[in-house]
PDB file of C-alpha atoms in Angstrom:
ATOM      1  CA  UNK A1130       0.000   0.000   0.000  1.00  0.00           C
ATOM      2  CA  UNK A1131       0.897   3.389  -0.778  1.00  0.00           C
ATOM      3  CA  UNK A1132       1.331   5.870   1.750  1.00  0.00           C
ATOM      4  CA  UNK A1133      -1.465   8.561   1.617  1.00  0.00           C
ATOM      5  CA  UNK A1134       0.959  10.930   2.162  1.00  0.00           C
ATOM      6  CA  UNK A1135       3.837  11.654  -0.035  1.00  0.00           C
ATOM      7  CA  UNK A1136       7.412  10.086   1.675  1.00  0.00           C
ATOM      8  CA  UNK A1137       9.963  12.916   3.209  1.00  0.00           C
ATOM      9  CA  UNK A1138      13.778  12.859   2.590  1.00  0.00           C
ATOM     10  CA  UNK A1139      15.682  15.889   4.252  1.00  0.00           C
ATOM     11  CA  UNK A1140      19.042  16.693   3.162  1.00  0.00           C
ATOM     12  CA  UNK A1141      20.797  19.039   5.896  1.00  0.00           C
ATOM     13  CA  UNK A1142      23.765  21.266   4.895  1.00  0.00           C
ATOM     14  CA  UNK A1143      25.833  23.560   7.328  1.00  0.00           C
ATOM     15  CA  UNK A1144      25.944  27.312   6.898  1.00  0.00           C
ATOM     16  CA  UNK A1145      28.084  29.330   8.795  1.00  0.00           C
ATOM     17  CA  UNK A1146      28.173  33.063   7.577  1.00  0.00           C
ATOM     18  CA  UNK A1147      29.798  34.018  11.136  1.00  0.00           C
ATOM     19  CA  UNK A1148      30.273  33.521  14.619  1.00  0.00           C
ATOM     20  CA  UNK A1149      27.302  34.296  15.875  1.00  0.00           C
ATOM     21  CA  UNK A1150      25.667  32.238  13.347  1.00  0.00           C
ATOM     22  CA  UNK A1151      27.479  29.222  13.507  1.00  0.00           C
ATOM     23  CA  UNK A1152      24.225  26.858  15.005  1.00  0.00           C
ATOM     24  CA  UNK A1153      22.275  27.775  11.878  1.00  0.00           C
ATOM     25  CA  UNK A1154      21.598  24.989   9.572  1.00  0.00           C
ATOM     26  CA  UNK A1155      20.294  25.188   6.305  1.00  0.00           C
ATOM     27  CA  UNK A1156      17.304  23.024   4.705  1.00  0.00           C
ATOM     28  CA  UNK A1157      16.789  21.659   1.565  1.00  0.00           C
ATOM     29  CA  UNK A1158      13.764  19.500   0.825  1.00  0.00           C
ATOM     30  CA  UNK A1159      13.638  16.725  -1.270  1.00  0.00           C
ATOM     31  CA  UNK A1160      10.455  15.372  -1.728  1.00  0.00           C
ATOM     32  CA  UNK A1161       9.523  11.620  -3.237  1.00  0.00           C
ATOM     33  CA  UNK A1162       5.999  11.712  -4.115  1.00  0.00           C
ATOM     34  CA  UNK A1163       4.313   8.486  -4.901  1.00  0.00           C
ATOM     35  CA  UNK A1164       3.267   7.916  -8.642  1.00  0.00           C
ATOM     36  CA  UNK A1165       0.261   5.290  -9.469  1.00  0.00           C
ATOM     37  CA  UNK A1166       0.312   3.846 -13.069  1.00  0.00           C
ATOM     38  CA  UNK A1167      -2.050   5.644 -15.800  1.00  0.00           C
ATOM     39  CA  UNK A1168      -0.598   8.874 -14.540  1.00  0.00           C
ATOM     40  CA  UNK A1169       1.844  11.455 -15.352  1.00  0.00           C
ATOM     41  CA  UNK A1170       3.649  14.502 -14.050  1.00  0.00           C
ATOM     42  CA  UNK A1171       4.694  17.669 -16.453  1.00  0.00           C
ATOM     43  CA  UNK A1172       6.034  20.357 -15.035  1.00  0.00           C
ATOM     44  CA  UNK A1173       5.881  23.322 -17.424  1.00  0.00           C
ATOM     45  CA  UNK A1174       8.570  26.693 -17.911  1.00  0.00           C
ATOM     46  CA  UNK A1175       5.493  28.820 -16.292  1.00  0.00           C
ATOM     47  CA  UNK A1176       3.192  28.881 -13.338  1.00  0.00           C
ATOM     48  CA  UNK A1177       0.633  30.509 -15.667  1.00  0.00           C
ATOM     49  CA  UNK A1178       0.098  27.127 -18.498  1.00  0.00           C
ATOM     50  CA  UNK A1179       0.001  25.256 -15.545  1.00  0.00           C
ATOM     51  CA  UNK A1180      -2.896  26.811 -13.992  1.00  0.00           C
ATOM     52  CA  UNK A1181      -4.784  26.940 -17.451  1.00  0.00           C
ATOM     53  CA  UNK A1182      -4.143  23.108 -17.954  1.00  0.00           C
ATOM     54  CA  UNK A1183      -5.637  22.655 -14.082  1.00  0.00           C
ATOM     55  CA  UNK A1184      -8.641  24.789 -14.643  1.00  0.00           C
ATOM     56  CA  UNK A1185      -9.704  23.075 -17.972  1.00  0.00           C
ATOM     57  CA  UNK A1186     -10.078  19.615 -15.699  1.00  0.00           C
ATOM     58  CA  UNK A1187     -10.574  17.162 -18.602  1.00  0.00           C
ATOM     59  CA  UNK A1188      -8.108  17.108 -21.698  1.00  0.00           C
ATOM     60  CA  UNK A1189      -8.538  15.408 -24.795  1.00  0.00           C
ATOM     61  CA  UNK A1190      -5.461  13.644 -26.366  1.00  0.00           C
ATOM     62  CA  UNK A1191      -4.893  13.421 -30.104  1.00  0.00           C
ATOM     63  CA  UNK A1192      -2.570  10.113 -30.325  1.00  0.00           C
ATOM     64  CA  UNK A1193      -0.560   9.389 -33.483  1.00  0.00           C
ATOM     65  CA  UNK A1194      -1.470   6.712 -35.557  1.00  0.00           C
ATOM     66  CA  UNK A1195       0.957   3.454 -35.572  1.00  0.00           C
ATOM     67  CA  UNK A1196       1.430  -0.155 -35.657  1.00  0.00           C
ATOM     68  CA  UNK A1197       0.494  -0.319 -31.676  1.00  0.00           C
ATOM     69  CA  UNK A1198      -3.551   1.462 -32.731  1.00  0.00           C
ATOM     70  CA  UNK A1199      -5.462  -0.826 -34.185  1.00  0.00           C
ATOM     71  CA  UNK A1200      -8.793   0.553 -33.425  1.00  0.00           C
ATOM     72  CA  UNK A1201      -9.999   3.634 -34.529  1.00  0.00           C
ATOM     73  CA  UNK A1202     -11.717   4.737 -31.445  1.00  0.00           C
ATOM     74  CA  UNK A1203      -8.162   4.560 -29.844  1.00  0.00           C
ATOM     75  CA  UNK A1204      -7.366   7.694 -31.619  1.00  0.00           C
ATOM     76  CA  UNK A1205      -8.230   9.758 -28.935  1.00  0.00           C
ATOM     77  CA  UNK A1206      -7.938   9.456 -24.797  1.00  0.00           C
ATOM     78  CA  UNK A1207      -9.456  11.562 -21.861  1.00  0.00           C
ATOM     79  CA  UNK A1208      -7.260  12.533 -19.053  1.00  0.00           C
ATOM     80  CA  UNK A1209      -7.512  14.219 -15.665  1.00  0.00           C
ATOM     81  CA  UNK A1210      -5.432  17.467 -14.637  1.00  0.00           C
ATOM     82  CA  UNK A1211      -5.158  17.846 -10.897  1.00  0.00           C
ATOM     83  CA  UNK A1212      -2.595  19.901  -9.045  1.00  0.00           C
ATOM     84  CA  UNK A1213      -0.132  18.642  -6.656  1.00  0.00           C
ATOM     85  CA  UNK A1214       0.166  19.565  -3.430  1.00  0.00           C
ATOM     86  CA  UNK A1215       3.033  18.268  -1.130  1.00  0.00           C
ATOM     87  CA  UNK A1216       4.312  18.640   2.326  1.00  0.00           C
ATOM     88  CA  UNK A1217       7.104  21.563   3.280  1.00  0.00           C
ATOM     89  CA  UNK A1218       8.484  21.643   6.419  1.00  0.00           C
ATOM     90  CA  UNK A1219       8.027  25.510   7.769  1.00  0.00           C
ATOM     91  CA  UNK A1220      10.210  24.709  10.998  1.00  0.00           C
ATOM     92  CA  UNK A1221      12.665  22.153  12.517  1.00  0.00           C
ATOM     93  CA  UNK A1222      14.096  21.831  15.965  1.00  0.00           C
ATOM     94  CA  UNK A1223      17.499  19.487  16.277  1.00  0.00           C
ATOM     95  CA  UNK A1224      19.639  18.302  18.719  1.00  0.00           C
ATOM     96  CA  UNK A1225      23.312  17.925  17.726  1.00  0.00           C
ATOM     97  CA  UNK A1226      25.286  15.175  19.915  1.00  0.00           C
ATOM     98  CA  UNK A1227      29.598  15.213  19.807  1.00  0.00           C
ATOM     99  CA  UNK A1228      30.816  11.823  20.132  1.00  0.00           C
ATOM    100  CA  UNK A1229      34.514  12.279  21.948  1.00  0.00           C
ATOM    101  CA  UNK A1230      35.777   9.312  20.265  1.00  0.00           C
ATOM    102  CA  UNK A1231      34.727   9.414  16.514  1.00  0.00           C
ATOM    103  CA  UNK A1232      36.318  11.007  14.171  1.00  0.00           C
ATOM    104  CA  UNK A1233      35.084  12.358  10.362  1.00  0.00           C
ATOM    105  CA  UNK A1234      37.745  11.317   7.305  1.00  0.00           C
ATOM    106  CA  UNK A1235      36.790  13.102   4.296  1.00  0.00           C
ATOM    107  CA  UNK A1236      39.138  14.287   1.093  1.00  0.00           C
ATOM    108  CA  UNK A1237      39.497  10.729   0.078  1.00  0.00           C
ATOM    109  CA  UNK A1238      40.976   9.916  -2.752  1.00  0.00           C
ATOM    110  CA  UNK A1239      39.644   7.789  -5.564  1.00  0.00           C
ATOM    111  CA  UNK A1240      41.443   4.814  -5.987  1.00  0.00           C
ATOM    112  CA  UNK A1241      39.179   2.629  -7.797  1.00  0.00           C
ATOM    113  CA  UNK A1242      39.101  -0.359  -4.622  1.00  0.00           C
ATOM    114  CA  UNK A1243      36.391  -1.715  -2.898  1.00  0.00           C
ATOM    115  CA  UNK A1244      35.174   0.016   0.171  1.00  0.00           C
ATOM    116  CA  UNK A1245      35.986  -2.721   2.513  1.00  0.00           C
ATOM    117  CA  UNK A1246      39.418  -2.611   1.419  1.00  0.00           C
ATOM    118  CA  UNK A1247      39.849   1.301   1.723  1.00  0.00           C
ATOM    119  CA  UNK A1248      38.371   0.907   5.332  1.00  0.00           C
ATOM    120  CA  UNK A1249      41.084  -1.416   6.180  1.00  0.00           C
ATOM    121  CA  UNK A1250      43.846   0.581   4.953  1.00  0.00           C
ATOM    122  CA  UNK A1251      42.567   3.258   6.881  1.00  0.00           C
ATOM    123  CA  UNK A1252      41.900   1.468  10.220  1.00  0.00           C
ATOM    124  CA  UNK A1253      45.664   0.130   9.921  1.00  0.00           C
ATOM    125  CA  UNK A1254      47.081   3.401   9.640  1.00  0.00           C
ATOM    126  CA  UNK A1255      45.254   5.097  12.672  1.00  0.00           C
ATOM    127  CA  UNK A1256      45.603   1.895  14.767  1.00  0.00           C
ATOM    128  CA  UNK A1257      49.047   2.922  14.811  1.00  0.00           C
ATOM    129  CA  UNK A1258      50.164   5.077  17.514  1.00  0.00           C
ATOM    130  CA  UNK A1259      53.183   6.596  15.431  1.00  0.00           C
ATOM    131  CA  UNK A1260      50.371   8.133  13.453  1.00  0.00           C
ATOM    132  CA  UNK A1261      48.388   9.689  16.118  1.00  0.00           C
ATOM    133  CA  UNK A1262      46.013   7.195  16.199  1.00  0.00           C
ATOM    134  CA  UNK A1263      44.838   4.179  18.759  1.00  0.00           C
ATOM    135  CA  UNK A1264      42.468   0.765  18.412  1.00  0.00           C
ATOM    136  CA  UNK A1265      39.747   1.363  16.245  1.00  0.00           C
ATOM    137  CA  UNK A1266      36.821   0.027  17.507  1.00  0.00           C
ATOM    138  CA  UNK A1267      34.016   0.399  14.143  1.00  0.00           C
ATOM    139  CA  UNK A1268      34.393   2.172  11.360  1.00  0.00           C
ATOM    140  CA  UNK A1269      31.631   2.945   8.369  1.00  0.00           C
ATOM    141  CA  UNK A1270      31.860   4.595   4.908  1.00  0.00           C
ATOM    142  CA  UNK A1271      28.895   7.398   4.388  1.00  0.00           C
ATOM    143  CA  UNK A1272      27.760   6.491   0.618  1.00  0.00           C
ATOM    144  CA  UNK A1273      26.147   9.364   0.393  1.00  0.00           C
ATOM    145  CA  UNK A1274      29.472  11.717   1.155  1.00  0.00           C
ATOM    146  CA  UNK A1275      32.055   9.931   0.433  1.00  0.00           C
ATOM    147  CA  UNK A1276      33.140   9.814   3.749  1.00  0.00           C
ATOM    148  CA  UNK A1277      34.301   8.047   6.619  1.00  0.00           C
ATOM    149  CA  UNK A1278      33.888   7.343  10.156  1.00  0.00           C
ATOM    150  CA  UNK A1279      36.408   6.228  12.576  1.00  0.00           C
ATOM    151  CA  UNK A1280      35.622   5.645  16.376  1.00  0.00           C
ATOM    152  CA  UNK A1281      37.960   4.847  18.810  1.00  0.00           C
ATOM    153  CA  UNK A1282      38.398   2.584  21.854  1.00  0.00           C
ATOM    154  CA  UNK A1283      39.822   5.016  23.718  1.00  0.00           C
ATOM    155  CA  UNK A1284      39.139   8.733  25.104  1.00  0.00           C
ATOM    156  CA  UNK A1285      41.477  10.867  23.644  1.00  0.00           C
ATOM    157  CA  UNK A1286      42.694   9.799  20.531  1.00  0.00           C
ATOM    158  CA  UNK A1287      39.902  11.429  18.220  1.00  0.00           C
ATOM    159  CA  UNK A1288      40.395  15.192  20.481  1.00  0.00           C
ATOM    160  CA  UNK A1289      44.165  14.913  18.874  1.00  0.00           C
ATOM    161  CA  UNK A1290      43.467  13.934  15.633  1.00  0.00           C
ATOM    162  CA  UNK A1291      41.362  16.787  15.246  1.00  0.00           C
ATOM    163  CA  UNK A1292      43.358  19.285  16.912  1.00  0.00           C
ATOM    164  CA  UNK A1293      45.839  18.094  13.179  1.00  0.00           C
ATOM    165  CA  UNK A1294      42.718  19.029  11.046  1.00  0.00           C
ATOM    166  CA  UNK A1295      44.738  17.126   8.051  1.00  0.00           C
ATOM    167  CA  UNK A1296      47.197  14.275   8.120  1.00  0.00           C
ATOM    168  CA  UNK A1297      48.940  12.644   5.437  1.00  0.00           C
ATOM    169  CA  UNK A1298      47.790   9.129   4.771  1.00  0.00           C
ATOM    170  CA  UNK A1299      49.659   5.758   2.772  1.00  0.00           C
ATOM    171  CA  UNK A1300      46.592   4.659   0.679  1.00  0.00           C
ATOM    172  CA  UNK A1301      47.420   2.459  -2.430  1.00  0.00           C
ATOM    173  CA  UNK A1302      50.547   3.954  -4.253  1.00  0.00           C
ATOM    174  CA  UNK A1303      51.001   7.293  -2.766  1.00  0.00           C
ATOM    175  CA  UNK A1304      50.470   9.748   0.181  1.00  0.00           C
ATOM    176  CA  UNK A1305      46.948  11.430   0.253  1.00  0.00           C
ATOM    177  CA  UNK A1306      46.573  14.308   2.457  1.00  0.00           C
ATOM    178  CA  UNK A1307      42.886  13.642   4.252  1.00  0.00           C
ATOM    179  CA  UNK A1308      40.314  16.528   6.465  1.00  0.00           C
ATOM    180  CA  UNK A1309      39.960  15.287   9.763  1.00  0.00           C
ATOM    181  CA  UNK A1310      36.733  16.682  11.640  1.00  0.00           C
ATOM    182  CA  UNK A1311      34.444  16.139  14.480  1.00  0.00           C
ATOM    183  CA  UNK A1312      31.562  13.799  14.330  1.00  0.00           C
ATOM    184  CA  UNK A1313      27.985  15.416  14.944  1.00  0.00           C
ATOM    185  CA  UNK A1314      24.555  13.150  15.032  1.00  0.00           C
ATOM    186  CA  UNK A1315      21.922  14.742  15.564  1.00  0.00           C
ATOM    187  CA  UNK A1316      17.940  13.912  16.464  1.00  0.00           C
ATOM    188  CA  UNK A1317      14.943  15.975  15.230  1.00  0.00           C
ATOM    189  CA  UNK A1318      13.269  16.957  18.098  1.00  0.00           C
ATOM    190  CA  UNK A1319       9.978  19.171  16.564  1.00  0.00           C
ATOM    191  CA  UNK A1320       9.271  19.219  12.356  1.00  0.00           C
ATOM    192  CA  UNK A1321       6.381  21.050  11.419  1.00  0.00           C
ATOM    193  CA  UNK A1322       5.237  20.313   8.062  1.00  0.00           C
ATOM    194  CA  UNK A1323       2.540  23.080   6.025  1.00  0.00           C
ATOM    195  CA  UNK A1324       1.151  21.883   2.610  1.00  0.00           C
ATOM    196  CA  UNK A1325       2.597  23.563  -0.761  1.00  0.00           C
ATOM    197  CA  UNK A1326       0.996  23.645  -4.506  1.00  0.00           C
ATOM    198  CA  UNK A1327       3.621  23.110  -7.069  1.00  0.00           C
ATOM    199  CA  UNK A1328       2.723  26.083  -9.145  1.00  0.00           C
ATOM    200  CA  UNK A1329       4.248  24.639 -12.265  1.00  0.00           C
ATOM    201  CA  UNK A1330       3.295  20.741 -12.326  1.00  0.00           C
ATOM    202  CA  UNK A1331       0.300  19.108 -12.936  1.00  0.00           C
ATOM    203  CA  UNK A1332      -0.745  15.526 -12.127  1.00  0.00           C
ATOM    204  CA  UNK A1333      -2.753  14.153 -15.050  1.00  0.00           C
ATOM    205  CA  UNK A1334      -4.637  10.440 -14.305  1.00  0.00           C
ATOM    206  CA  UNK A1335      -6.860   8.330 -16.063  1.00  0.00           C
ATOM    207  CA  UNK A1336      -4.208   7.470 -18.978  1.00  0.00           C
ATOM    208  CA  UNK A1337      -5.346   4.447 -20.313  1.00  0.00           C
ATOM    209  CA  UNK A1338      -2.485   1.426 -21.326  1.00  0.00           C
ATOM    210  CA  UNK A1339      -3.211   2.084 -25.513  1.00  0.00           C
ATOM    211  CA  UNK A1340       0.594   3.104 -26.402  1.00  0.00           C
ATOM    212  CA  UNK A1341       4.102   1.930 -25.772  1.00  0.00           C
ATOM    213  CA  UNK A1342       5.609   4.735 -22.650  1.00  0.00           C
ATOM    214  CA  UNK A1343       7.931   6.158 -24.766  1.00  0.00           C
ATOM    215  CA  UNK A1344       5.317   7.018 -27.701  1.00  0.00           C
ATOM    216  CA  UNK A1345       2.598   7.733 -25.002  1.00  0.00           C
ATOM    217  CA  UNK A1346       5.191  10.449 -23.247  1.00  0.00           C
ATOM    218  CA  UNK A1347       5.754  11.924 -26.736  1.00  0.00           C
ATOM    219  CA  UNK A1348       1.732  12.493 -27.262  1.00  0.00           C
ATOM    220  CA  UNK A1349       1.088  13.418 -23.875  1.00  0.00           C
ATOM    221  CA  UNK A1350       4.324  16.180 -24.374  1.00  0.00           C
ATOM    222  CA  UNK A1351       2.753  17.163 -27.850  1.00  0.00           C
ATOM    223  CA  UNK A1352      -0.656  17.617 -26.661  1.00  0.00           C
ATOM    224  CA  UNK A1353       0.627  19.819 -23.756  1.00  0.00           C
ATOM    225  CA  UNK A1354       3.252  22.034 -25.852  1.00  0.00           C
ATOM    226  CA  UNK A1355       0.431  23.508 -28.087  1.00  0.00           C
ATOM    227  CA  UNK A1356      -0.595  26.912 -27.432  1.00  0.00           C
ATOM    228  CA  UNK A1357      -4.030  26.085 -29.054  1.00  0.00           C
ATOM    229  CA  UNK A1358      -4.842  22.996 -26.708  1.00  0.00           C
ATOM    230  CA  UNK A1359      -4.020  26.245 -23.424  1.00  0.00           C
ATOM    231  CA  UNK A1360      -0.445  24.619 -23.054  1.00  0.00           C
ATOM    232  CA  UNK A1361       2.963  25.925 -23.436  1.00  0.00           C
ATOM    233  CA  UNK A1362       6.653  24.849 -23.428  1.00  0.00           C
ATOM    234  CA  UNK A1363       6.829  21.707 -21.226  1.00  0.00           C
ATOM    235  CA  UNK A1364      10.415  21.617 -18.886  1.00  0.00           C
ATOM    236  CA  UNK A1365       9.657  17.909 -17.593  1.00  0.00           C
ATOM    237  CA  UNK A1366       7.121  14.672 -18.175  1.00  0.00           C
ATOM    238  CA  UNK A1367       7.363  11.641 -16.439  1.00  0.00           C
ATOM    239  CA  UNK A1368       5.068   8.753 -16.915  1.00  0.00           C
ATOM    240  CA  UNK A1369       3.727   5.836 -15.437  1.00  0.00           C
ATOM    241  CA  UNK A1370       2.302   3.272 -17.456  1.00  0.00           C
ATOM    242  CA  UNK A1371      -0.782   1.032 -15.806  1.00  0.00           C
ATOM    243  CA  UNK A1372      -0.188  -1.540 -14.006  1.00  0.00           C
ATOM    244  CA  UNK A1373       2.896   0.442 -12.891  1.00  0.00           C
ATOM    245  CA  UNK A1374       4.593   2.400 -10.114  1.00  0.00           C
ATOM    246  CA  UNK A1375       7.071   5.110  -9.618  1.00  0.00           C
ATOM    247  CA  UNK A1376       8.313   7.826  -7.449  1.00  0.00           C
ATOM    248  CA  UNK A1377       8.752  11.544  -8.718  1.00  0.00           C
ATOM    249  CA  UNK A1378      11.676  13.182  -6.693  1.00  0.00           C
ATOM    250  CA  UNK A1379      10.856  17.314  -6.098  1.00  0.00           C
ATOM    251  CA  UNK A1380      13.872  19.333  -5.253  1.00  0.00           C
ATOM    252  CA  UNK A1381      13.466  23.326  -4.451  1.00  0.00           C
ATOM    253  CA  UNK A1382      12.800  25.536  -7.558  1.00  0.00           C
ATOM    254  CA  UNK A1383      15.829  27.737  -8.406  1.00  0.00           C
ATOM    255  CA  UNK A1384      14.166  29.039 -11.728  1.00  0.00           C
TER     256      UNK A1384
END
């Protein structure tokens, strides 16, 4: 079952712009909105077809005669244009945690191995007191950064490491210098969420399976980009055939 709401993904970034402004965080949504087959999503270059498309309700669309139509009263197909509303979050409460012992590697070079094997090059080296280091007690590579994390057995070790900020590292043929930084993990304590209309997409249901997805995406962009039909130029489509399911990723509008 589909959740009636659509899923959300927060990506947090630090922002410091000065001192007295180094708690701030900054947000960026990303939004994965469930997709049901017979649908699509177009997202046009302004607010204003969008709206049109919306307040028409029902569209008629013209589909290209091919090998795939064999009956003449597949020639033309009524969809429904809805607007999309998602969830924002309008505020967020977290509390950041230090660990003492764990350390963040970042800067890592690409050396074309397999993870496990970079992690153990890297726990050898700062197992080894000569390098600052002491027994490693877990480590874990952050797919999403690149990055690593190193914690310690014992109190201490991570403060100095840190203190360095880099340190020059054996990995594979050569000497990469690598960031070392503090670990932070942190808990959301209060999100408040407010609903938002994408003022340039449009959800339009009811497509029925007649067409092969690519041709269907083609009519369906056609049918939209004419000025005559209330449309306009199209920036995005994505469709689901029936019998399908997909998830539409939003991301904040920079245009």
């Amino acid at each position: 079952m589909l959740p009636a709401l659509p899923e959300k993904k927060m990506v947090f970034k630090g922002l410091v712009t000065n001192k007295e402004d180094a708690n701030k965080l900054m947000l960026t949504p990303l939004i994965r909105y469930p997709l049901l087959g017979g649908s699509a999503l177009i997202t046009f270059e302004k607010a204003e077809v969008a709206q049109r498309i919306i307040e028409v309700k029902e569209h008629v669309v013209e589909l290209s005669y091919g090998e795939e139509l064999e009956e003449l009263d597949r020639c033309r197909v009524r969809v429904q244009a809805a607007p999309v509303d998602i969830l924002l979050p309008s505020a967020l409460e977290m509390r950041l945690t230090r660990n003492s012992r764990t350390i963040l590697v970042s800067d890592l070079p690409s050396l074309g191995i397999p993870e496990e094997a970079l992690l153990d090059k890297l726990e050898l080296f700062f197992s080894k007191t000569k390098n600052g280091g002491g027994e490693v007690e877990s480590r874990e590579f952050l797919d999403s950064s690149g990055q690593v994390v190193l914690t310690f057995a014992q109190d201490g070790v991570a403060e100095l490491l840190i203190a360095r900020g880099h340190i020059q590292v054996s990995v594979g043929k050569g000497k990469h210098k690598l960031k070392i930084s503090p670990c932070m993990s942190g808990d959301i304590t209060n999100l408040q969420l407010q609903p938002s209309r994408c003022p340039r997409t449009v959800l339009l249901s009811g497509i029925p399976d007649v067409l092969g997805e690519e041709p269907m995406r083609d009519a369906l962009e056609i049918h939209f980009q004419k000025a005559s039909r209330g449309g306009g130029e199209v920036d995005a489509l994505a469709y689901i055939p029936a019998g399908q399911q997909g998830v539409a990723v939003f991301t904040e509008d920079t245009g």
